[in-house]
mmCIF file of C-alpha atoms (C1' of nucleotides) in Angstrom:
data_model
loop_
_atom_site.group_PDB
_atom_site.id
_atom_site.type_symbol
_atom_site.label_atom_id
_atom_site.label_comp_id
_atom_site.label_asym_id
_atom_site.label_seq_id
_atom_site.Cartn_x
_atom_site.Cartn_y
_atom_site.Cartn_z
ATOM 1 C CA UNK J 1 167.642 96.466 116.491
ATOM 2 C CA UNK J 2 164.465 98.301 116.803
ATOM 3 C CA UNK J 3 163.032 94.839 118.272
ATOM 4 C CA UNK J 4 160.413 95.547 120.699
ATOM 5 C CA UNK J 5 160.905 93.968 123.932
ATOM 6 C CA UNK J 6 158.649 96.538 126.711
ATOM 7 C CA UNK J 7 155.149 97.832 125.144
ATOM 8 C CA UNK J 8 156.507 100.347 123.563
ATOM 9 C CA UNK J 9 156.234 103.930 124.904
ATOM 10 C CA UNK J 10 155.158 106.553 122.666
ATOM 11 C CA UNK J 11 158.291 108.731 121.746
ATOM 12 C CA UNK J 12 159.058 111.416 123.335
ATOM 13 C CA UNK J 13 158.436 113.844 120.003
ATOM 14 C CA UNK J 14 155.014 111.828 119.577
ATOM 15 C CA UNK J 15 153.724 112.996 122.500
ATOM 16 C CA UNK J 16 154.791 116.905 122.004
ATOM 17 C CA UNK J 17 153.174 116.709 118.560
ATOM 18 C CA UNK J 18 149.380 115.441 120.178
ATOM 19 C CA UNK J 19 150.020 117.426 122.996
ATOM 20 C CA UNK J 20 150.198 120.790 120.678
ATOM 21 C CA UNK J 21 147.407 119.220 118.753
ATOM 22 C CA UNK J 22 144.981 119.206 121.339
ATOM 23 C CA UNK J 23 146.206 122.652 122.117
ATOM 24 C CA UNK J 24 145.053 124.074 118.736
ATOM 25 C CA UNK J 25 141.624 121.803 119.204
ATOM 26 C CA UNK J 26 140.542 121.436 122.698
ATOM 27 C CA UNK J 27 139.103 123.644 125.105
ATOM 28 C CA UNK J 28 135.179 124.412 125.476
ATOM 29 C CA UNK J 29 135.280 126.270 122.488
ATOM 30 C CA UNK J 30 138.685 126.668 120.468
ATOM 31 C CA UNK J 31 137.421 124.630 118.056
ATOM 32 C CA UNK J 32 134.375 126.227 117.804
ATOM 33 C CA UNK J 33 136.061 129.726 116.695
ATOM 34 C CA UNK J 34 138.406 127.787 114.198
ATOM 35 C CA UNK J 35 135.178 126.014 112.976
ATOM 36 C CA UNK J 36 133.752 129.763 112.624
ATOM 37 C CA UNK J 37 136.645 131.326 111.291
ATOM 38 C CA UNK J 38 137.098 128.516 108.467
ATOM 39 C CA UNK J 39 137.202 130.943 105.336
ATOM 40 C CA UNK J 40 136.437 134.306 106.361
ATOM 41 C CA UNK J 41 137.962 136.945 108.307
ATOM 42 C CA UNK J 42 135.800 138.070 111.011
ATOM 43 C CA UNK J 43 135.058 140.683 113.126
ATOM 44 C CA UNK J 44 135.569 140.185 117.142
ATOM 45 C CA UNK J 45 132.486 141.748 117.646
ATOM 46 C CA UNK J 46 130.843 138.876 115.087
ATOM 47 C CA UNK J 47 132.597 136.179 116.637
ATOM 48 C CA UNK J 48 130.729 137.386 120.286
ATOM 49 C CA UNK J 49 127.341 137.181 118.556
ATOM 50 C CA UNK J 50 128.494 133.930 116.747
ATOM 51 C CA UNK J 51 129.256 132.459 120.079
ATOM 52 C CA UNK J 52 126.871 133.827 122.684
ATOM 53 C CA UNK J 53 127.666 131.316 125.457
ATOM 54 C CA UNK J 54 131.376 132.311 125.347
ATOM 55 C CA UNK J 55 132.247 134.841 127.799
ATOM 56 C CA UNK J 56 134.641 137.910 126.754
ATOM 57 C CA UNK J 57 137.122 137.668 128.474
ATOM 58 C CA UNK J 58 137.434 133.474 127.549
ATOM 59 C CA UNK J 59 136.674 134.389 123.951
ATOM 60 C CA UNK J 60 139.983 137.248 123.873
ATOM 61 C CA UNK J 61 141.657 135.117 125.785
ATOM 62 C CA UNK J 62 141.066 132.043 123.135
ATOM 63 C CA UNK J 63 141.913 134.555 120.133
ATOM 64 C CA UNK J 64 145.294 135.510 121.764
ATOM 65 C CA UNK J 65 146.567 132.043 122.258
ATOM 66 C CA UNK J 66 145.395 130.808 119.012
ATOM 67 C CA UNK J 67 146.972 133.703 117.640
ATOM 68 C CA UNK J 68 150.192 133.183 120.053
ATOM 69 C CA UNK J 69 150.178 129.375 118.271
ATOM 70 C CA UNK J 70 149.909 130.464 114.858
ATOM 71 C CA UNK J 71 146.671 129.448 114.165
ATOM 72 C CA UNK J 72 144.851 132.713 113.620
ATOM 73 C CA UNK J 73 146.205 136.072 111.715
ATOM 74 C CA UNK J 74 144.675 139.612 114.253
ATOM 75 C CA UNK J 75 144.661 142.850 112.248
ATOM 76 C CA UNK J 76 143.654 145.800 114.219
ATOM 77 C CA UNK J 77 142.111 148.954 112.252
ATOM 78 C CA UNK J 78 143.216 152.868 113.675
ATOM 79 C CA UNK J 79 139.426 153.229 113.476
ATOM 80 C CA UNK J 80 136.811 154.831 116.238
ATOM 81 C CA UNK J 81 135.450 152.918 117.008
ATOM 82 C CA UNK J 82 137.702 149.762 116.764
ATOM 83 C CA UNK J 83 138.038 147.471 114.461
ATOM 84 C CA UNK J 84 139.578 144.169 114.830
ATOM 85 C CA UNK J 85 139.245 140.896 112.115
ATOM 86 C CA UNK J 86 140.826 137.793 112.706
ATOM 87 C CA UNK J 87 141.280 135.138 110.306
ATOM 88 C CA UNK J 88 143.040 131.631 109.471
ATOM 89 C CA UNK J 89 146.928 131.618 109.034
ATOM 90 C CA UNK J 90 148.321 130.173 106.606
ATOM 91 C CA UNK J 91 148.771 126.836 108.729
ATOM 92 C CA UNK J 92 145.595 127.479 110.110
ATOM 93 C CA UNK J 93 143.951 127.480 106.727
ATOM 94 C CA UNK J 94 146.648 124.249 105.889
ATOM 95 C CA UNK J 95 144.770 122.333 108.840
ATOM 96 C CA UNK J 96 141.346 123.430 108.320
ATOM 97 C CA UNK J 97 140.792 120.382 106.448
ATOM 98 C CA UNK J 98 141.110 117.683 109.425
ATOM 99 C CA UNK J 99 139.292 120.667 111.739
ATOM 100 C CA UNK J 100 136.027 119.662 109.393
ATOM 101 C CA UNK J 101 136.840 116.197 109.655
ATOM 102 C CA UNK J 102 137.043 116.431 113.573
ATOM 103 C CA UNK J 103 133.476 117.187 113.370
ATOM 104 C CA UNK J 104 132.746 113.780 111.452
ATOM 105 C CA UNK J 105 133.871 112.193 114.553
ATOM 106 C CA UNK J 106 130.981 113.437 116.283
ATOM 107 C CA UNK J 107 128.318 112.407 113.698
ATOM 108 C CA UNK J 108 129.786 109.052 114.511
ATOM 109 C CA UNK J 109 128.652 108.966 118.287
ATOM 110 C CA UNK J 110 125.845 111.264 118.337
ATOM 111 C CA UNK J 111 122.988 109.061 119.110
ATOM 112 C CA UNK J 112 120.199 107.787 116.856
ATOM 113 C CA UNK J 113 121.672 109.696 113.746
ATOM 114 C CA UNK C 12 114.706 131.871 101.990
ATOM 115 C CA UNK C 13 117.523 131.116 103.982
ATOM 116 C CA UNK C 14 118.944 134.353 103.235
ATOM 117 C CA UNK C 15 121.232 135.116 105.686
ATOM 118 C CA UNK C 16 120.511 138.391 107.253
ATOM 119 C CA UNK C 17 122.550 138.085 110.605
ATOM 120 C CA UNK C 18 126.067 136.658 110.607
ATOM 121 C CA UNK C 19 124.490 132.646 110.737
ATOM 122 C CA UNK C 20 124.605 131.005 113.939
ATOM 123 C CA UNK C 21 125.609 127.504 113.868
ATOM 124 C CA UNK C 22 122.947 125.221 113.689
ATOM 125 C CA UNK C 23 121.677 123.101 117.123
ATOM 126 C CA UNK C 24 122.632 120.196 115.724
ATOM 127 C CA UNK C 25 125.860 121.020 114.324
ATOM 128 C CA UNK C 26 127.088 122.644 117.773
ATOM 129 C CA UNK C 27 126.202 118.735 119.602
ATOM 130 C CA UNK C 28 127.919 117.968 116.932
ATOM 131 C CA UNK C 29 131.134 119.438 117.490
ATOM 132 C CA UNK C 30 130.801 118.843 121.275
ATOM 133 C CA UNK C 31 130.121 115.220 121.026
ATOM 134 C CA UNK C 32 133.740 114.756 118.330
ATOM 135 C CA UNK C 33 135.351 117.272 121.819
ATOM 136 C CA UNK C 34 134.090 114.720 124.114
ATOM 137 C CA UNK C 35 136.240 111.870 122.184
ATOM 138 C CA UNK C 36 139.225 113.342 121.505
ATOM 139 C CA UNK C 37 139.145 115.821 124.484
ATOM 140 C CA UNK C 38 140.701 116.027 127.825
ATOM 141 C CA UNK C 39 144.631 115.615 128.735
ATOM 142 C CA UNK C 40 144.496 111.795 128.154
ATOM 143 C CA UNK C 41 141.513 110.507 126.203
ATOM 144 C CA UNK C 42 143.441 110.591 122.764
ATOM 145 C CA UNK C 43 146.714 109.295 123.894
ATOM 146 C CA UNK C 44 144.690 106.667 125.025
ATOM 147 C CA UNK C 45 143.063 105.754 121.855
ATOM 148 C CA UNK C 46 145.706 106.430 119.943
ATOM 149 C CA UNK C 47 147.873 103.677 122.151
ATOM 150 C CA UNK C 48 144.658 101.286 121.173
ATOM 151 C CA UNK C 49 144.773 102.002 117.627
ATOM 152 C CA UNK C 50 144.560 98.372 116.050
ATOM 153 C CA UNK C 51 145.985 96.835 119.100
ATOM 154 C CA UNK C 52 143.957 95.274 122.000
ATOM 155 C CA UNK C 53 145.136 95.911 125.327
ATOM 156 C CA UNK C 54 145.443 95.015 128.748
ATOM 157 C CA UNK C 55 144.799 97.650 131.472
ATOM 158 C CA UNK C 56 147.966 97.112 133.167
ATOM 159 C CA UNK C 57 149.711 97.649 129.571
ATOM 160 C CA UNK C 58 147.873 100.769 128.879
ATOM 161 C CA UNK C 59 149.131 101.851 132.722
ATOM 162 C CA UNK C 60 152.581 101.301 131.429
ATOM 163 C CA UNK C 61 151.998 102.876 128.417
ATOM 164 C CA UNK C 62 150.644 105.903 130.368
ATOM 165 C CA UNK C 63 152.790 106.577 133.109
ATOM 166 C CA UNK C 64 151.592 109.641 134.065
ATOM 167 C CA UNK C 65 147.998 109.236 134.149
ATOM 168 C CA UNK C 66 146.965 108.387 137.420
ATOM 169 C CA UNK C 67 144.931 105.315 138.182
ATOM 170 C CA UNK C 68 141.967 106.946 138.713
ATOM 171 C CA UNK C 69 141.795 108.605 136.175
ATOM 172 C CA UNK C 70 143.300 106.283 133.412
ATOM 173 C CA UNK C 71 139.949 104.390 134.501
ATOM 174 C CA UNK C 72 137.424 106.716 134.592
ATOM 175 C CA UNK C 73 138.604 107.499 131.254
ATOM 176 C CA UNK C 74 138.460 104.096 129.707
ATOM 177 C CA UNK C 75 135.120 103.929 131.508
ATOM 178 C CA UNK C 76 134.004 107.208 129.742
ATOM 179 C CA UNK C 77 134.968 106.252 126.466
ATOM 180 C CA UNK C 78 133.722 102.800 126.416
ATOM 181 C CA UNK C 79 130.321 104.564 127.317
ATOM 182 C CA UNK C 80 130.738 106.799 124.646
ATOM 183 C CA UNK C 81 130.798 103.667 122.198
ATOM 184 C CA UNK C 82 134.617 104.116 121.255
ATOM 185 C CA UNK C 83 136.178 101.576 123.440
ATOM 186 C CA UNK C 84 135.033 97.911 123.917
ATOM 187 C CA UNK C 85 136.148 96.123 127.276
ATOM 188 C CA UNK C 86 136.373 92.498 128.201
ATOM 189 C CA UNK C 87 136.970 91.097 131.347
ATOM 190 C CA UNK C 88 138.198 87.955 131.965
ATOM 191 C CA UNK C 89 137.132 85.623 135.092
ATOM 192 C CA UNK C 90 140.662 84.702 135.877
ATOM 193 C CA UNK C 91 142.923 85.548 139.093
ATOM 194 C CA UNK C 92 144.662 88.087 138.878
ATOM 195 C CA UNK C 93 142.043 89.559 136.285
ATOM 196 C CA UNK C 94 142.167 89.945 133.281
ATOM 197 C CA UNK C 95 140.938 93.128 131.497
ATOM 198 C CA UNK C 96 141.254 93.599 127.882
ATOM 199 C CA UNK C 97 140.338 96.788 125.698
ATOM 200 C CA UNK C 98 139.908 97.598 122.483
ATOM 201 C CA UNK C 99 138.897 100.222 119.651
ATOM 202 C CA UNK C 100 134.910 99.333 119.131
ATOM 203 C CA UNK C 101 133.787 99.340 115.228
ATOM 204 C CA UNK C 102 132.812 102.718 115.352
ATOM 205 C CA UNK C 103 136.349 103.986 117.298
ATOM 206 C CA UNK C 104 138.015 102.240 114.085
ATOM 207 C CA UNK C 105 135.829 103.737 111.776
ATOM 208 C CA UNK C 106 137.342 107.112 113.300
ATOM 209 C CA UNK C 107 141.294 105.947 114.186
ATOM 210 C CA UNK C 108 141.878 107.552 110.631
ATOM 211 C CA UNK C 109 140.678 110.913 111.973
ATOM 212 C CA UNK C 110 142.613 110.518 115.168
ATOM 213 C CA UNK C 111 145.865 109.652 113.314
ATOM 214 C CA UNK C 112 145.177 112.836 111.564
ATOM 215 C CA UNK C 113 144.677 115.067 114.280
ATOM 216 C CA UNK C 114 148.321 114.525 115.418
ATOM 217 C CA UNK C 115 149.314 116.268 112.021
ATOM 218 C CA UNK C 116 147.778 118.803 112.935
ATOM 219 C CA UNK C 117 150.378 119.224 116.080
ATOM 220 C CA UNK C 118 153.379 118.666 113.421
ATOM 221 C CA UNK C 119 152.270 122.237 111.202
ATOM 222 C CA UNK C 120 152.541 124.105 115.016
ATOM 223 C CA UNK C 121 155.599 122.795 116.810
ATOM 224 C CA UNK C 122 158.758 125.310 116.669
ATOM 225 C CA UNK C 123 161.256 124.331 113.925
ATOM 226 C CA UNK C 124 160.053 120.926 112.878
ATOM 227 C "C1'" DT U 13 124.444 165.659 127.888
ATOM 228 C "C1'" DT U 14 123.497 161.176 127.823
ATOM 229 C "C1'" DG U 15 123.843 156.902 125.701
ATOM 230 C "C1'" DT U 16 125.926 153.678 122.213
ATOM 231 C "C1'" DT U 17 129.378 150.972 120.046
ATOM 232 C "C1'" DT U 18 133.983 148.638 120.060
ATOM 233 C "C1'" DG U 19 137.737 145.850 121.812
ATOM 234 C "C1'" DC U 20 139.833 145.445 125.709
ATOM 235 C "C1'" DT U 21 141.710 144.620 130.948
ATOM 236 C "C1'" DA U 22 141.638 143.572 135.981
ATOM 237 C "C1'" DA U 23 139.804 141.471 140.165
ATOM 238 C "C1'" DC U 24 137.355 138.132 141.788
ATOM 239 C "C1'" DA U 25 134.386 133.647 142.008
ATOM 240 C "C1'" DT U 26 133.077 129.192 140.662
ATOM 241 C "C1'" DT U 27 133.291 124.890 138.540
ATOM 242 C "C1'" DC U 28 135.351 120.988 136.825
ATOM 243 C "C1'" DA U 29 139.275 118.087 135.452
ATOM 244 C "C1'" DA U 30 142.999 115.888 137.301
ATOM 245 C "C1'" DG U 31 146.051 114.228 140.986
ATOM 246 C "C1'" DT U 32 146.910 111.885 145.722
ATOM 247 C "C1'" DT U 33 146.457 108.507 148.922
ATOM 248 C "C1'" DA U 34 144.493 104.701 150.838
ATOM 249 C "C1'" DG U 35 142.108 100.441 150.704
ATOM 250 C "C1'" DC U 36 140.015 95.804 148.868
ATOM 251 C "C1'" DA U 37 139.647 90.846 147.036
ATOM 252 C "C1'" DG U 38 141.669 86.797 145.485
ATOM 253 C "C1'" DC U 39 145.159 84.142 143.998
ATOM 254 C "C1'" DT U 40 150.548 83.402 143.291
ATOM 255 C "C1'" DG U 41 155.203 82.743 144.538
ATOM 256 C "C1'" DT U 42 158.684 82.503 148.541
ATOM 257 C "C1'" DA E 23 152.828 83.987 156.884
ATOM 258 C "C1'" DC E 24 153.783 87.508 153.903
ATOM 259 C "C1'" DA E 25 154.337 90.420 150.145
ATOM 260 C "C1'" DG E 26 152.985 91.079 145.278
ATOM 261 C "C1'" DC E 27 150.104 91.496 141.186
ATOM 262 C "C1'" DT E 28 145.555 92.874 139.203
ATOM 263 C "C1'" DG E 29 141.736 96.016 138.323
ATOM 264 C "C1'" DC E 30 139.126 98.558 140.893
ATOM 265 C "C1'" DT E 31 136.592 102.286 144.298
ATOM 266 C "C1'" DA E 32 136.171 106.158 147.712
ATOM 267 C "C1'" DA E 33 137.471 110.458 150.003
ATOM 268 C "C1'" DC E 34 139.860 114.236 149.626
ATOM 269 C "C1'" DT E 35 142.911 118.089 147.594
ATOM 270 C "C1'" DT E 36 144.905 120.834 144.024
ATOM 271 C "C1'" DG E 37 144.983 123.443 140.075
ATOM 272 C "C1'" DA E 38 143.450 124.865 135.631
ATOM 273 C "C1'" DA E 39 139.627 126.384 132.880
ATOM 274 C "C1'" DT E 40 135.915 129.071 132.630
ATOM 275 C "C1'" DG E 41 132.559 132.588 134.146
ATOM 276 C "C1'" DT E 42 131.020 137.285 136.367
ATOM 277 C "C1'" DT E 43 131.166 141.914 136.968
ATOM 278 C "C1'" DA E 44 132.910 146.222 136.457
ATOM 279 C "C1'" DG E 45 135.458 149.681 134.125
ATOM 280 C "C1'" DC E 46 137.916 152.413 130.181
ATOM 281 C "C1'" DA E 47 138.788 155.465 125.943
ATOM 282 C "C1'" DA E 48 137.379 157.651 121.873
ATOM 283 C "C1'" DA E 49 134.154 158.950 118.686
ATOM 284 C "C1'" DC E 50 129.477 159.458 117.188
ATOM 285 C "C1'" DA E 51 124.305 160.012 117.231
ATOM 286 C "C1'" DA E 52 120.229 161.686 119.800
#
DNA sequence: TTGTTTGCTAACATTCAAGTTAGCAGCTGT
DNA sequence: ACAGCTGCTAACTTGAATGTTAGCAAACAA
């Protein structure tokens, strides 16, 4: 059994797993705010200046679907005016790891190193 | 110096970087498909079979991009029907660790593993 | 009183990735 | 003679991702 007659197809639960991958890592700049995040808790309004080129709505919109996937921790302050950190999860912090190593893929193919 | 007065902006380099690893591993396809090329050289027509959902067009233009990035190698045989062969260049292999890693990254977020 | 900061939302616009369909060239098998 | 396989390209459409602009509420500082 288990003989492989077709190229085999990737199973079906292979697939789900890179597909949710590339949901915690791709996007213009998911990776970006996990790469940002890595450690320290953060303010929203230090992420914006962190990441200029990100628009606000994109950026809020990034936080509550990383947050949504388990990545990132949101705690909101009763404070005037607001005050809102996010930070790694626990999983987030457990992947943070291969996050860094992501970026060695890119010293790899950036051009005369 | 180097004091960090302002919450630290990531350096120039370090953001081309990051975007060069997003353009490898990036996009609905691109790691499925290097991920199905991982050791293994492979026909086109394989990789189509492999990929059933990508369409044509863009199961090429991705192979295309990739070998321009320096990740994939291609090899085309002079023979009728052709023959197209790719493969992982040095450098993708140096990185197929990475890639292999990425999918755990999907395992910590699925539901009830 | 006016302006500032903070973390948001809603409506709309644009841009870009991906999908669809059709076609081609050259040989093979029927 | 005809359809089929192979690796492509071109023209067009759809849909998702991202960006733009405006507004809000509550407190504070000038």
């Amino acid at each position: 059994m288990n003989e492989r007659i077709q190229p085999e197809l990737m199973a079906e639960e292979e697939r789900l797993i890179v597909k949710k991958a590339l949901e915690v890592v791709c996007g213009k700049w998911r990776l970006f705010i996990l790469l940002h995040l890595g450690q320290k808790v953060r303010r929203y309004s230090e992420l914006r200046r962190l990441l200029p080129d990100v628009s606000e709505k994109v950026l809020i919109q990034e936080l509550k679907t990383l947050v949504q996937l388990g990545v990132l921790q949101k705690q909101s302050y009763n404070e005037v005016p607001p005050r809102v950190e996010y930070r790694l999860s626990e999983k987030g912090l457990a992947v943070l790891p291969i996050l860094l190593q992501i970026k060695d893929i890119g010293r790899h193919f950036l051009p005369a190193e």
